[in-house]
Coordinates of C-alpha atoms in Angstrom, one line a residue:
M1377 CA 180.8 -158.4 -37.8
L1378 CA 177.7 -159.8 -39.4
N1379 CA 176.1 -160.2 -36.1
F1380 CA 176.8 -156.5 -35.3
I1381 CA 175.2 -155.4 -38.6
K1382 CA 172.1 -157.6 -38.1
K1383 CA 171.5 -156.2 -34.6
N1384 CA 172.1 -152.5 -35.6
K1385 CA 170.7 -152.4 -39.2
Y1386 CA 168.1 -149.7 -38.4
K1387 CA 170.7 -147.5 -36.7
I1388 CA 173.1 -148.0 -39.7
I1389 CA 170.3 -146.9 -42.1
I1390 CA 168.9 -144.0 -40.0
L1391 CA 172.1 -142.4 -38.9
P1392 CA 173.2 -141.3 -42.5
I1393 CA 169.7 -140.1 -43.2
I1394 CA 169.6 -137.9 -40.2
L1395 CA 173.1 -136.5 -40.9
L1396 CA 172.2 -135.7 -44.5
L1397 CA 168.9 -134.1 -43.4
G1398 CA 170.8 -131.9 -40.9
I1399 CA 173.3 -130.8 -43.5
F1400 CA 170.5 -130.0 -45.9
I1401 CA 168.5 -128.0 -43.4
G1402 CA 171.6 -126.2 -42.1
G1403 CA 172.9 -125.4 -45.5
C1404 CA 169.7 -124.0 -46.8
S1405 CA 169.1 -121.3 -44.3
D1406 CA 167.9 -118.0 -45.5
S1407 CA 170.0 -115.7 -43.4
N1408 CA 172.2 -113.0 -44.8
A1409 CA 175.7 -112.7 -43.3
T1410 CA 176.7 -109.2 -42.8
A1411 CA 179.8 -107.7 -41.4
K1412 CA 181.4 -104.2 -40.8
D1413 CA 184.8 -103.7 -42.5
N1414 CA 187.4 -101.8 -40.5
T1415 CA 190.4 -101.4 -42.9
F1416 CA 193.8 -100.6 -41.7
S1417 CA 197.1 -100.5 -43.5
G1418 CA 198.7 -103.8 -44.4
E1419 CA 202.4 -104.8 -44.5
G1420 CA 203.1 -104.4 -48.2
P1421 CA 201.8 -102.9 -51.4
L1422 CA 200.2 -106.2 -52.5
T1423 CA 198.7 -107.1 -49.1
S1424 CA 195.4 -105.9 -47.8
T1425 CA 194.4 -106.4 -44.1
H1426 CA 190.9 -106.0 -42.8
V1427 CA 189.1 -106.5 -39.5
L1428 CA 185.6 -107.7 -40.1
I1429 CA 183.0 -107.6 -37.3
D1430 CA 180.0 -109.9 -37.5
N1431 CA 176.9 -107.8 -36.8
D1432 CA 175.0 -110.6 -35.1
T1433 CA 177.6 -112.0 -32.7
K1434 CA 180.0 -109.0 -32.5
Q1435 CA 182.9 -111.4 -33.2
E1436 CA 185.9 -109.8 -34.9
Y1437 CA 187.8 -111.6 -37.7
I1438 CA 191.2 -110.6 -39.1
V1439 CA 191.4 -111.0 -42.9
V1440 CA 194.7 -110.8 -44.7
Q1441 CA 194.7 -111.0 -48.5
D1442 CA 197.7 -111.0 -50.9
S1443 CA 198.6 -112.5 -54.3
N1444 CA 198.8 -116.0 -52.8
G1445 CA 195.3 -116.1 -51.3
V1446 CA 193.2 -115.1 -48.3
A1447 CA 193.6 -116.0 -44.6
I1448 CA 190.8 -115.5 -42.1
T1449 CA 191.1 -116.0 -38.3
P1450 CA 188.9 -114.9 -35.4
R1451 CA 190.3 -112.2 -33.1
L1452 CA 190.7 -113.9 -29.8
K1453 CA 191.6 -111.1 -27.4
R1454 CA 191.0 -107.5 -27.7

């Protein structure tokens, strides 16, 4: 184990730095996420169901919200 660490010490040091830098750059983007909301009737009085469409990718997402929380899933087939 010590032999492995001695041989790969630069890789062990550089890998976390690169990962943290990638997370920092990816998390600090200045893009605004926008979506179009197509609301249709839900299953109960306390449930709201929406279809959101990502304006950039045209991907549709089904959003269901009730008193317990929110569930979001991509719409796979149309």
